[in-house]
Amino acid sequence: MSKRAELEQSLENDIAELAQLQENLTKTNLLTEQMGGMLSTFEDRLAKLESSILPIHKATKNLTKLHENIEKSVSYVDEIIGYLGLAAREDLFISKGPASPDDITEYLSVVSKLKEALNHLNTLDYRSGEIASQKLTLTLTKANFHLDTIFKKKLTSLSAPIDFSSFAADTPIPKISEADLEELLVMTGQLAGLDRLVGETGDVYEHVRTFSELRSKYILKSLAGLAGLTTASSRGTSATYLKGSSPFIKYMLFYLRLCKAEKALIQKIIIKPQAQSCFLQAISPATDAFTETGESLISRVKRSIAKREYADVFMLIDVSSNLADYLKQYDTIVAYAGNRGAELAELVSNSKILIMFFFRDFYEELKQPENPKSIQPVDGTVHEIASITLNIVRRLLEYEPCMNAMLAEGWGANLSCNTLKAMAKEILQLLYANLENKARMYKRAVLGVVFLINNFNYVVKQLKSLGTDIIGGESESMFERGLATQIGVYKNSWSPCHQFFADQAKLDNGGKALSKAQREMVKDRFKNFNAEIDSMYAMQKAYTIADPDLRTQILNGVKDVLVPMYAQFQQRFTEIEFSKNPSKYIKYDKTGLEAMIDGFFVGSADVEKKFFL
């Protein structure tokens, strides 16, 4: 019974709890319906609010934009008004110029504002803008004048001429300091803008012209000393030229260095469109002076060649070689100089043409033995053509690299060789033939032989001093063989003296007294020998063999053959009577004959020295 009661009680509790839940559910549904209605109402109200707020928002946005535009317009109008009155406000300040040339920062700041105002007003199409532009242009013109004056003064102080004639070749060109360079850069930047706005219509700005004029004077005056040294050397007498000693070489080096320094300066401070024209104007006077000096040097060489003074030819070889090398070294400068650079290259070409024309003419002179300008030596000594030729060969070898380069470039097209060594050999071959032809021009054959002995010996000695490895031994051997041949020819010229003592069989008396015919034969031999050797002595004592060793060698060779023959003949007929007055016929004893032969060729042993340049 109790268990059933519990179950009934539990059931009642569940029913009560279920009723409670039912009641809560009903309340919840009611609240949900009410909340849904409220949200729907709120959504409707938000939609209405949005529809009413959105036009106001758009209107506010437009108003804000209009406000900003009005502020900008007011600001722009204020700016324009400021530009319109800027010239009047700053005219007095600009007219006075910078307070100090060393501090133009404030002045440049005002100038920048004026330029900005003018640039802006020039874009407007208002009458008031035109009037203000005219006033700004006038004010900026005043500013341009003051700045150009300061620029000119500053540049003048930095363009004091330097006398490079006292400088060593490796001395660098003095440079403008970085501080001064920066100051010039600031001024040229402002002046470029001013010249563009207020300057005269033209391709070149005023400050660029100022720069070109001042710097051209600086370059020209700095090189004047070197130009003067070159001109002075041109007026001097020709002497042996020392390689590298021409003042023109130093002149061209510093000219090109100055051009290089000027190009670097111009490219830093002059606007690019006008930089090259400015450079050309700056170097133009100095280039004119340089090329004029170079042409004058070439004319001097022409005159020297006409006077047969050839030292200047080697000076020109040296100058043209150095100038060609410098033009390669400074090729960018030469190219930048345009036509002015081409003038320098033309100077090299003219020099090389003259050099090669000289050698062509010299070849022709060697091919012609009879030259009215050349005097045949009366004593048979060294001819000037030999000394000139050997001097030319010797000097040419000092310039072998540049001569080889010149020939390789085709400048020797009128010659039949393409290297200096080949050229030297050909010149020596022509000299050999020339000397032989000149020897034939002597009326006395023996004098022609002496002439060849002297000249061939001179050439051999000169070639030995050069060294056979320089031009090869062929040329030297040719002259050595010629010398040996002519010495042999000269010795053979004594054959008439030998024949008087050669055949003595007819004078053999078998120990008995000589017959009358034999005595007359002995008398004739002594008499004819005396006459022959006296004639040879009278003629040949006036001849000259300048080399004392060669003279001794030749005369000893004569004595070695003649003196023993004569001494034996003279001794024999001193013991055998052939005349009651033998002293009438025996004019010389052995010692006297040797002394007489030693008197041949008594000309000055120093005669050869005069031929060296």
Coordinates of C-alpha atoms in Angstrom, one line a residue:
M1 CA 0.0 0.0 0.0
S2 CA 2.7 2.3 0.8
K3 CA 4.5 1.7 -2.5
R4 CA 1.4 2.7 -4.4
A5 CA 1.1 5.9 -2.4
E6 CA 4.7 6.8 -3.3
L7 CA 4.0 6.3 -6.9
E8 CA 0.9 8.4 -6.8
Q9 CA 2.7 11.1 -5.0
S10 CA 5.5 11.1 -7.6
L11 CA 2.9 11.2 -10.4
E12 CA 1.3 14.3 -8.8
N13 CA 4.6 16.0 -8.5
D14 CA 5.4 15.4 -12.2
I15 CA 2.0 16.7 -13.2
A16 CA 2.5 19.8 -11.2
E17 CA 6.0 20.3 -12.6
L18 CA 4.6 19.8 -16.2
A19 CA 1.9 22.4 -15.5
Q20 CA 4.6 24.8 -14.4
L21 CA 6.6 24.2 -17.6
Q22 CA 3.5 24.7 -19.6
E23 CA 2.9 28.0 -18.0
N24 CA 6.5 29.2 -18.6
L25 CA 6.3 28.2 -22.2
T26 CA 3.2 30.2 -22.7
K27 CA 4.9 33.3 -21.1
T28 CA 8.0 32.8 -23.3
N29 CA 5.9 32.7 -26.5
L30 CA 4.2 35.8 -25.4
L31 CA 7.5 37.6 -24.8
T32 CA 8.8 36.4 -28.2
E33 CA 5.8 37.8 -30.0
Q34 CA 6.2 41.1 -28.2
M35 CA 10.0 41.3 -28.9
G36 CA 9.5 40.5 -32.6
G37 CA 7.0 43.3 -32.8
M38 CA 9.4 45.7 -31.2
L39 CA 12.2 44.7 -33.5
S40 CA 10.0 45.2 -36.5
T41 CA 9.0 48.6 -35.3
F42 CA 12.7 49.5 -34.7
E43 CA 13.7 48.3 -38.1
D44 CA 11.0 50.4 -39.7
R45 CA 12.2 53.4 -37.6
L46 CA 15.9 52.8 -38.7
A47 CA 14.8 52.7 -42.3
K48 CA 13.0 55.9 -42.0
L49 CA 16.0 57.5 -40.2
E50 CA 18.4 56.3 -42.9
S51 CA 16.2 57.8 -45.6
S52 CA 16.1 61.1 -43.8
I53 CA 19.9 61.1 -42.7
L54 CA 21.5 60.1 -46.0
P55 CA 20.6 63.3 -48.0
I56 CA 21.9 65.4 -45.0
H57 CA 25.2 63.4 -45.1
K58 CA 25.6 63.9 -48.8
A59 CA 24.9 67.6 -48.4
T60 CA 27.4 67.9 -45.6
K61 CA 30.1 66.1 -47.7
N62 CA 29.5 68.5 -50.5
L63 CA 29.6 71.5 -48.2
T64 CA 32.9 70.2 -46.8
K65 CA 34.4 69.9 -50.3
L66 CA 33.2 73.3 -51.2
H67 CA 34.8 74.7 -48.0
E68 CA 38.1 73.1 -48.9
N69 CA 37.9 74.5 -52.4
I70 CA 37.1 77.9 -51.0
E71 CA 40.1 77.7 -48.7
K72 CA 42.4 76.6 -51.5
S73 CA 41.1 79.4 -53.7
V74 CA 41.7 81.9 -51.0
S75 CA 45.2 80.6 -50.4
Y76 CA 45.9 80.7 -54.2
V77 CA 44.5 84.2 -54.4
D78 CA 46.7 85.2 -51.5
E79 CA 49.7 83.5 -53.2
I80 CA 48.9 85.4 -56.5
I81 CA 48.5 88.6 -54.6
G82 CA 51.8 87.9 -52.9
Y83 CA 53.4 87.3 -56.3
L84 CA 51.9 90.5 -57.7
G85 CA 53.4 92.6 -55.0
L86 CA 56.7 90.6 -54.5
A87 CA 58.7 92.8 -56.9
A88 CA 57.7 96.0 -55.1
R89 CA 58.6 94.5 -51.7
E90 CA 62.0 93.0 -52.7
D91 CA 63.1 95.6 -55.3
L92 CA 65.1 97.7 -52.9
F93 CA 66.8 94.6 -51.4
I94 CA 67.7 93.2 -54.8
S95 CA 68.8 96.6 -56.2
K96 CA 71.4 97.0 -53.4
G97 CA 72.9 93.6 -54.1
P98 CA 74.2 91.1 -51.6
A99 CA 75.4 92.6 -48.3
S100 CA 78.6 90.6 -48.6
P101 CA 80.0 88.9 -51.7
D102 CA 81.1 86.1 -49.4
D103 CA 77.6 85.4 -48.1
I104 CA 74.9 85.5 -50.7
T105 CA 72.6 82.8 -49.2
E106 CA 69.8 85.2 -48.3
Y107 CA 70.1 87.0 -51.6
L108 CA 69.9 83.8 -53.5
S109 CA 66.8 82.8 -51.5
V110 CA 65.0 86.0 -52.5
V111 CA 66.1 85.5 -56.1
S112 CA 64.6 82.0 -56.0
K113 CA 61.3 83.4 -54.8
L114 CA 61.3 86.0 -57.5
K115 CA 62.0 83.4 -60.2
E116 CA 59.2 81.2 -58.8
A117 CA 56.8 84.1 -58.9
L118 CA 57.7 85.0 -62.5
N119 CA 57.5 81.4 -63.7
H120 CA 54.0 81.2 -62.2
L121 CA 52.7 84.5 -63.4
N122 CA 53.9 83.7 -66.9
T123 CA 51.4 80.9 -67.0
L124 CA 48.5 83.3 -66.3
D125 CA 46.6 85.3 -68.8
Y126 CA 45.7 88.4 -66.7
R127 CA 46.6 92.0 -67.4
S128 CA 47.6 92.4 -63.8
G129 CA 49.8 89.3 -64.1
E130 CA 51.6 90.8 -67.2
I131 CA 52.3 94.1 -65.3
A132 CA 53.7 92.1 -62.3
S133 CA 55.7 89.9 -64.7
Q134 CA 57.4 93.0 -66.2
K135 CA 58.2 94.3 -62.7
L136 CA 59.6 90.9 -61.6
T137 CA 61.6 90.7 -64.8
L138 CA 63.1 94.1 -64.2
T139 CA 64.0 93.2 -60.6
L140 CA 65.5 89.9 -61.7
T141 CA 67.5 91.7 -64.3
K142 CA 69.0 93.7 -61.5
A143 CA 69.7 90.5 -59.5
N144 CA 71.2 89.0 -62.6
F145 CA 73.6 91.9 -62.9
H146 CA 74.7 91.7 -59.3
L147 CA 75.1 87.9 -59.4
D148 CA 77.0 88.1 -62.7
T149 CA 79.3 90.7 -61.2
I150 CA 80.0 88.6 -58.1
F151 CA 80.4 85.5 -60.4
K152 CA 82.9 87.4 -62.6
K153 CA 84.8 88.6 -59.6
K154 CA 85.0 85.2 -58.0
L155 CA 85.9 83.5 -61.3
T156 CA 88.6 86.1 -61.9
S157 CA 90.2 85.5 -58.5
L158 CA 90.3 81.8 -59.4
S159 CA 91.7 82.4 -62.9
A160 CA 95.0 84.0 -62.2
P161 CA 97.5 82.9 -65.0
I162 CA 100.2 80.4 -64.0
D163 CA 103.5 80.4 -65.8
F164 CA 104.0 76.7 -66.7
S165 CA 107.4 77.4 -68.3
S166 CA 109.0 76.9 -64.9
F167 CA 107.0 73.7 -64.1
A168 CA 108.5 70.2 -64.4
A169 CA 106.7 68.0 -67.0
D170 CA 105.2 65.8 -64.3
T171 CA 103.8 68.7 -62.2
P172 CA 100.0 68.4 -61.9
I173 CA 97.7 71.3 -62.9
P174 CA 96.6 73.3 -59.8
K175 CA 92.9 72.7 -59.1
I176 CA 90.1 74.9 -57.8
S177 CA 89.2 74.0 -54.2
E178 CA 86.0 72.1 -53.4
A179 CA 84.6 75.0 -51.5
D180 CA 85.2 77.5 -54.3
L181 CA 83.9 74.9 -56.8
E182 CA 80.7 74.5 -54.7
E183 CA 80.2 78.3 -54.6
L184 CA 80.6 78.6 -58.4
L185 CA 78.2 75.7 -58.9
V186 CA 75.5 77.5 -56.8
M187 CA 76.0 80.8 -58.7
T188 CA 76.0 79.2 -62.1
G189 CA 72.8 77.3 -61.2
Q190 CA 71.1 80.6 -60.3
L191 CA 72.5 82.4 -63.3
A192 CA 71.4 79.7 -65.7
G193 CA 67.8 80.2 -64.5
L194 CA 68.1 84.0 -64.6
D195 CA 69.6 84.0 -68.1
R196 CA 66.8 81.8 -69.2
L197 CA 64.2 84.1 -67.8
V198 CA 65.6 87.6 -68.3
G199 CA 68.6 87.2 -70.5
E200 CA 68.9 88.3 -74.1
T201 CA 67.6 85.8 -76.6
G202 CA 70.5 83.7 -77.8
D203 CA 72.1 80.2 -77.8
V204 CA 74.6 81.1 -75.1
Y205 CA 73.8 82.4 -71.7
E206 CA 75.5 85.6 -70.5
H207 CA 77.3 83.9 -67.5
V208 CA 78.6 81.2 -70.0
R209 CA 80.1 83.9 -72.1
T210 CA 81.6 85.5 -69.0
F211 CA 83.1 82.1 -68.1
S212 CA 84.5 81.4 -71.5
E213 CA 86.1 84.9 -71.8
L214 CA 87.8 84.7 -68.4
R215 CA 89.0 81.1 -68.7
S216 CA 90.2 81.5 -72.3
K217 CA 92.5 84.4 -71.1
Y218 CA 93.6 82.2 -68.2
I219 CA 94.6 79.3 -70.5
L220 CA 96.2 81.6 -73.1
K221 CA 98.3 83.6 -70.6
S222 CA 99.3 80.4 -68.6
L223 CA 100.7 78.9 -71.8
A224 CA 102.3 82.2 -73.1
G225 CA 105.7 81.4 -71.4
L226 CA 105.9 78.0 -73.1
A227 CA 104.9 79.5 -76.4
G228 CA 107.5 82.1 -76.0
L229 CA 110.2 79.5 -75.3
T230 CA 109.2 77.6 -78.4
T231 CA 109.3 80.7 -80.6
A232 CA 112.7 81.7 -79.1
S233 CA 114.1 78.3 -79.8
S234 CA 112.9 78.6 -83.4
R235 CA 114.9 81.8 -83.9
G236 CA 118.1 80.2 -82.5
T237 CA 120.8 78.6 -84.7
S238 CA 120.4 75.0 -85.5
A239 CA 122.7 72.7 -83.5
T240 CA 122.6 69.1 -82.4
Y241 CA 119.1 68.4 -81.2
L242 CA 118.8 66.4 -78.0
K243 CA 115.8 64.1 -77.8
G244 CA 113.0 65.5 -75.8
S245 CA 114.6 69.0 -75.5
S246 CA 112.1 70.9 -77.7
P247 CA 110.0 73.4 -75.6
F248 CA 107.1 72.6 -77.9
I249 CA 106.8 69.1 -76.3
K250 CA 106.3 70.6 -72.9
Y251 CA 104.0 73.2 -74.4
M252 CA 101.7 70.6 -76.0
L253 CA 101.7 68.5 -72.7
F254 CA 100.5 71.4 -70.6
Y255 CA 98.1 72.6 -73.3
L256 CA 96.4 69.2 -73.3
R257 CA 96.4 69.0 -69.5
L258 CA 94.8 72.4 -69.2
C259 CA 92.2 71.4 -71.8
K260 CA 91.4 68.3 -69.7
A261 CA 91.2 70.3 -66.5
E262 CA 88.9 72.8 -68.2
K263 CA 86.6 70.2 -69.5
A264 CA 86.2 68.7 -66.0
L265 CA 85.5 72.1 -64.5
I266 CA 82.9 73.0 -67.2
Q267 CA 81.1 69.8 -67.0
K268 CA 80.7 70.3 -63.2
I269 CA 79.4 73.9 -63.2
I270 CA 77.9 74.6 -66.7
I271 CA 74.6 73.2 -67.8
K272 CA 75.0 70.3 -70.2
P273 CA 73.4 71.8 -73.3
Q274 CA 76.0 74.7 -73.2
A275 CA 79.0 72.8 -71.8
Q276 CA 80.6 71.8 -75.1
S277 CA 80.2 75.2 -76.7
C278 CA 81.6 76.8 -73.6
F279 CA 84.6 74.5 -73.7
L280 CA 85.3 75.2 -77.3
Q281 CA 85.2 79.0 -76.6
A282 CA 87.4 78.6 -73.6
I283 CA 90.2 76.7 -75.4
S284 CA 89.8 78.5 -78.8
P285 CA 92.4 81.3 -78.3
A286 CA 95.0 78.9 -76.8
T287 CA 94.3 76.4 -79.6
D288 CA 94.9 79.1 -82.2
A289 CA 98.2 80.0 -80.6
F290 CA 99.3 76.4 -80.2
T291 CA 98.5 75.4 -83.8
E292 CA 100.1 78.7 -85.1
T293 CA 103.3 77.8 -83.1
G294 CA 103.2 74.3 -84.5
E295 CA 102.9 75.5 -88.1
S296 CA 105.7 78.0 -87.4
L297 CA 107.8 75.1 -86.2
I298 CA 107.1 73.2 -89.4
S299 CA 108.0 76.2 -91.5
R300 CA 111.3 76.6 -89.6
V301 CA 112.1 73.0 -90.5
K302 CA 111.4 73.6 -94.2
R303 CA 113.8 76.6 -94.1
S304 CA 116.5 74.6 -92.3
I305 CA 116.2 71.8 -94.9
A306 CA 116.6 74.3 -97.7
K307 CA 119.8 75.5 -95.9
R308 CA 121.0 71.9 -95.6
E309 CA 120.7 72.1 -91.8
Y310 CA 119.1 68.8 -90.8
A311 CA 119.1 68.9 -87.0
D312 CA 115.6 70.3 -87.1
V313 CA 114.3 67.3 -88.9
F314 CA 115.0 65.1 -85.9
M315 CA 113.4 67.8 -83.7
L316 CA 110.3 67.5 -85.8
I317 CA 110.3 63.7 -85.6
D318 CA 110.5 64.0 -81.8
V319 CA 107.8 66.6 -81.7
S320 CA 105.4 64.8 -84.0
S321 CA 105.9 61.5 -82.2
N322 CA 105.2 63.0 -78.8
L323 CA 102.2 65.0 -80.1
A324 CA 100.7 61.8 -81.6
D325 CA 101.2 59.9 -78.4
Y326 CA 99.7 62.7 -76.3
L327 CA 96.7 62.9 -78.7
K328 CA 96.1 59.2 -78.1
Q329 CA 96.5 59.7 -74.3
Y330 CA 94.0 62.6 -74.3
D331 CA 91.8 61.1 -77.1
T332 CA 88.5 61.9 -75.2
I333 CA 89.6 65.6 -74.9
V334 CA 90.5 65.7 -78.6
A335 CA 87.1 64.2 -79.6
Y336 CA 85.2 66.6 -77.3
A337 CA 87.0 69.5 -79.0
G338 CA 85.5 68.6 -82.3
N339 CA 87.1 70.6 -85.2
R340 CA 89.6 72.1 -82.8
G341 CA 90.8 68.7 -82.0
A342 CA 91.0 67.8 -85.7
E343 CA 93.4 70.8 -86.1
L344 CA 95.8 69.1 -83.7
A345 CA 95.7 65.9 -85.6
E346 CA 96.3 67.8 -88.8
L347 CA 99.4 69.3 -87.2
V348 CA 100.7 65.8 -86.7
S349 CA 99.9 64.9 -90.3
N350 CA 101.7 67.9 -91.7
S351 CA 104.7 67.1 -89.6
K352 CA 104.9 63.5 -90.9
I353 CA 104.3 64.6 -94.5
L354 CA 107.3 67.0 -94.3
I355 CA 109.5 64.4 -92.6
M356 CA 108.8 61.8 -95.3
F357 CA 109.2 64.4 -98.1
F358 CA 112.6 65.2 -96.6
F359 CA 113.7 61.6 -96.8
R360 CA 112.3 61.2 -100.3
D361 CA 114.3 64.3 -101.4
F362 CA 117.4 63.0 -99.6
Y363 CA 117.1 59.7 -101.4
E364 CA 117.0 61.6 -104.7
E365 CA 120.1 63.7 -103.6
L366 CA 122.0 60.5 -102.9
K367 CA 121.1 59.2 -106.3
Q368 CA 122.5 62.3 -108.0
P369 CA 126.3 62.5 -107.6
E370 CA 126.5 66.0 -109.1
N371 CA 124.9 68.4 -106.6
P372 CA 125.5 72.1 -107.2
K373 CA 125.1 72.7 -103.5
S374 CA 127.7 70.2 -102.6
I375 CA 131.5 71.0 -102.9
Q376 CA 133.9 68.3 -103.8
P377 CA 136.8 68.3 -101.3
V378 CA 140.1 69.2 -103.1
D379 CA 142.2 67.2 -100.7
G380 CA 140.2 64.0 -101.0
T381 CA 139.0 64.1 -97.4
V382 CA 135.5 63.2 -96.1
H383 CA 132.7 64.6 -98.2
E384 CA 129.9 66.4 -96.4
I385 CA 127.4 64.0 -98.0
A386 CA 129.1 61.1 -96.0
S387 CA 129.0 63.0 -92.8
I388 CA 125.5 64.2 -93.3
T389 CA 124.3 60.7 -94.2
L390 CA 125.9 59.0 -91.3
N391 CA 124.7 61.6 -89.0
I392 CA 121.2 61.1 -90.3
V393 CA 121.4 57.4 -89.9
R394 CA 122.8 57.7 -86.4
R395 CA 120.1 60.2 -85.3
L396 CA 117.4 58.1 -87.0
L397 CA 118.2 55.1 -84.9
E398 CA 117.4 57.2 -81.8
Y399 CA 113.9 57.5 -83.1
E400 CA 113.5 53.9 -84.3
P401 CA 110.1 53.2 -82.6
C402 CA 108.4 56.3 -83.9
M403 CA 110.0 56.0 -87.4
N404 CA 108.8 52.3 -87.6
A405 CA 105.3 53.4 -86.5
M406 CA 105.3 56.2 -89.2
L407 CA 106.4 53.8 -91.9
A408 CA 103.9 51.1 -90.8
E409 CA 101.1 53.7 -91.0
G410 CA 101.9 54.2 -94.6
W411 CA 103.6 57.6 -94.4
G412 CA 106.6 56.2 -96.2
A413 CA 104.6 55.3 -99.3
N414 CA 107.1 57.2 -101.5
L415 CA 110.0 55.1 -100.1
S416 CA 110.7 51.5 -100.8
C417 CA 111.0 50.3 -97.2
N418 CA 108.7 49.7 -94.3
T419 CA 111.1 49.6 -91.4
L420 CA 113.8 51.9 -90.2
K421 CA 116.6 49.3 -90.4
A422 CA 115.6 48.6 -94.1
M423 CA 115.6 52.4 -94.7
A424 CA 119.0 52.8 -93.1
K425 CA 120.5 50.0 -95.2
E426 CA 119.0 51.5 -98.4
I427 CA 120.4 55.0 -97.5
L428 CA 123.9 53.5 -97.0
Q429 CA 123.7 51.6 -100.3
L430 CA 122.8 54.8 -102.0
L431 CA 125.7 56.6 -100.2
Y432 CA 128.1 53.9 -101.4
A433 CA 127.1 54.4 -105.0
N434 CA 127.1 58.2 -104.6
L435 CA 130.7 58.2 -103.2
E436 CA 131.9 56.0 -106.1
N437 CA 130.4 58.4 -108.6
K438 CA 131.9 61.4 -106.9
A439 CA 135.3 59.7 -106.9
R440 CA 135.1 59.4 -110.7
M441 CA 134.6 63.2 -111.0
Y442 CA 138.2 63.8 -109.9
K443 CA 140.6 64.5 -112.8
R444 CA 143.4 62.7 -111.0
A445 CA 142.5 59.1 -110.4
V446 CA 144.7 58.7 -107.3
L447 CA 142.8 61.6 -105.7
G448 CA 139.6 59.7 -106.3
V449 CA 141.1 56.7 -104.6
V450 CA 142.2 58.8 -101.6
F451 CA 138.7 60.3 -101.5
L452 CA 137.1 56.8 -101.3
I453 CA 139.6 55.6 -98.7
N454 CA 138.8 58.6 -96.5
N455 CA 135.0 58.3 -96.9
F456 CA 134.8 54.5 -96.7
N457 CA 137.0 54.5 -93.6
Y458 CA 134.8 57.2 -92.1
V459 CA 131.7 55.3 -92.7
V460 CA 133.1 52.1 -91.3
K461 CA 134.2 53.8 -88.1
Q462 CA 130.8 55.4 -87.7
L463 CA 128.9 52.1 -88.3
K464 CA 131.2 50.4 -85.8
S465 CA 130.3 53.0 -83.2
L466 CA 126.6 52.3 -83.9
G467 CA 127.0 48.6 -83.5
T468 CA 126.4 46.0 -86.2
D469 CA 123.4 44.6 -84.3
I470 CA 121.5 47.8 -84.9
I471 CA 121.4 47.8 -88.7
G472 CA 123.1 44.5 -89.3
G473 CA 126.6 43.9 -90.6
E474 CA 125.9 43.9 -94.3
S475 CA 126.3 47.6 -94.8
E476 CA 129.5 47.7 -92.7
S477 CA 131.0 44.8 -94.6
M478 CA 130.2 46.5 -97.9
F479 CA 132.2 49.6 -96.9
E480 CA 135.0 47.5 -95.3
R481 CA 135.4 45.6 -98.6
G482 CA 135.3 48.9 -100.5
L483 CA 138.0 50.3 -98.2
A484 CA 140.2 47.3 -98.6
T485 CA 139.9 47.5 -102.3
Q486 CA 140.8 51.1 -102.5
I487 CA 143.8 50.7 -100.2
G488 CA 145.0 48.0 -102.6
V489 CA 144.4 50.3 -105.6
Y490 CA 146.4 53.0 -103.9
K491 CA 149.3 50.7 -103.2
N492 CA 149.3 49.6 -106.8
S493 CA 149.6 53.2 -107.8
W494 CA 153.2 53.0 -106.6
S495 CA 154.0 50.4 -109.2
P496 CA 155.8 53.0 -111.5
C497 CA 158.3 53.5 -108.6
H498 CA 158.7 49.8 -108.1
Q499 CA 159.5 49.1 -111.8
F500 CA 162.7 51.1 -111.6
F501 CA 164.2 48.5 -109.3
A502 CA 162.4 45.4 -110.4
D503 CA 164.6 44.2 -113.3
Q504 CA 168.3 44.5 -112.5
A505 CA 169.6 41.6 -114.8
K506 CA 170.5 44.1 -117.4
L507 CA 172.7 45.9 -114.9
D508 CA 174.7 42.8 -113.9
N509 CA 178.3 43.4 -114.8
G510 CA 179.8 40.2 -113.6
G511 CA 182.1 42.0 -111.2
K512 CA 183.5 44.2 -113.9
A513 CA 183.0 48.0 -114.4
L514 CA 179.7 49.0 -115.9
S515 CA 179.4 49.6 -119.5
K516 CA 178.5 53.0 -120.7
A517 CA 175.0 51.8 -121.6
Q518 CA 174.6 50.3 -118.2
R519 CA 175.8 53.4 -116.5
E520 CA 173.3 55.4 -118.5
M521 CA 170.6 53.0 -117.5
V522 CA 171.4 53.3 -113.8
K523 CA 171.4 57.1 -114.1
D524 CA 168.0 57.0 -115.9
R525 CA 166.6 54.8 -113.2
F526 CA 167.7 57.1 -110.4
K527 CA 166.7 60.2 -112.3
N528 CA 163.3 58.8 -113.3
F529 CA 162.6 57.5 -109.8
N530 CA 163.4 60.9 -108.3
A531 CA 161.2 62.6 -110.8
E532 CA 158.3 60.1 -110.2
I533 CA 158.4 60.2 -106.5
D534 CA 158.9 64.0 -106.4
S535 CA 155.9 64.4 -108.6
M536 CA 153.9 62.1 -106.4
Y537 CA 155.0 63.9 -103.3
A538 CA 154.3 67.3 -104.8
M539 CA 150.8 66.2 -105.6
Q540 CA 149.9 63.9 -102.7
K541 CA 151.3 66.0 -99.8
A542 CA 148.3 68.2 -100.4
Y543 CA 145.9 65.3 -100.0
T544 CA 144.6 64.3 -96.7
I545 CA 144.0 61.0 -94.9
A546 CA 142.3 62.3 -91.8
D547 CA 142.6 59.1 -89.7
P548 CA 146.2 59.0 -88.4
D549 CA 146.2 55.3 -87.9
L550 CA 144.9 54.6 -91.4
R551 CA 147.5 57.1 -92.8
T552 CA 150.3 55.3 -90.9
Q553 CA 149.0 51.9 -92.0
I554 CA 148.9 52.9 -95.7
L555 CA 152.3 54.6 -95.8
N556 CA 153.9 51.8 -93.8
G557 CA 152.5 49.4 -96.5
V558 CA 154.1 51.6 -99.2
K559 CA 157.4 51.7 -97.3
D560 CA 157.5 48.0 -96.6
V561 CA 157.6 47.3 -100.4
L562 CA 159.4 50.3 -101.8
V563 CA 162.1 51.2 -99.3
P564 CA 163.8 47.7 -99.2
M565 CA 163.9 47.7 -103.0
Y566 CA 165.3 51.2 -103.2
A567 CA 167.8 50.6 -100.4
Q568 CA 169.2 47.5 -102.0
F569 CA 169.5 49.3 -105.4
Q570 CA 171.0 52.4 -103.8
Q571 CA 173.5 50.4 -101.7
R572 CA 174.6 48.4 -104.8
F573 CA 175.3 51.4 -106.9
T574 CA 177.0 53.2 -104.1
E575 CA 179.6 50.5 -104.2
I576 CA 179.6 50.3 -108.0
E577 CA 180.7 53.4 -109.9
F578 CA 178.1 54.6 -112.4
S579 CA 178.9 58.3 -112.3
K580 CA 181.7 60.6 -111.3
N581 CA 179.0 62.7 -109.5
P582 CA 176.7 60.0 -108.0
S583 CA 175.1 62.5 -105.6
K584 CA 173.5 64.1 -108.6
Y585 CA 171.4 61.0 -109.1
I586 CA 171.2 59.4 -105.6
K587 CA 169.0 62.0 -104.1
Y588 CA 167.7 59.9 -101.1
D589 CA 169.1 57.5 -98.7
K590 CA 166.9 54.9 -97.0
T591 CA 166.1 57.3 -94.1
G592 CA 165.5 60.2 -96.4
L593 CA 163.1 58.2 -98.5
E594 CA 161.2 57.0 -95.5
A595 CA 160.9 60.6 -94.2
M596 CA 159.7 61.7 -97.6
I597 CA 157.0 59.1 -97.8
D598 CA 155.9 60.0 -94.2
G599 CA 155.3 63.5 -95.6
F600 CA 152.5 62.3 -97.8
F601 CA 148.9 63.3 -96.7
V602 CA 150.0 65.9 -94.3
G603 CA 146.6 67.5 -94.0
S604 CA 145.1 68.2 -90.6
A605 CA 144.2 65.0 -88.7
D606 CA 141.2 66.9 -87.2
V607 CA 139.6 67.6 -90.5
E608 CA 137.1 64.8 -90.0
K609 CA 135.7 66.3 -86.8
K610 CA 134.1 69.2 -88.6
F611 CA 131.6 67.0 -90.3
F612 CA 129.8 65.9 -87.1
L613 CA 126.7 67.9 -86.4

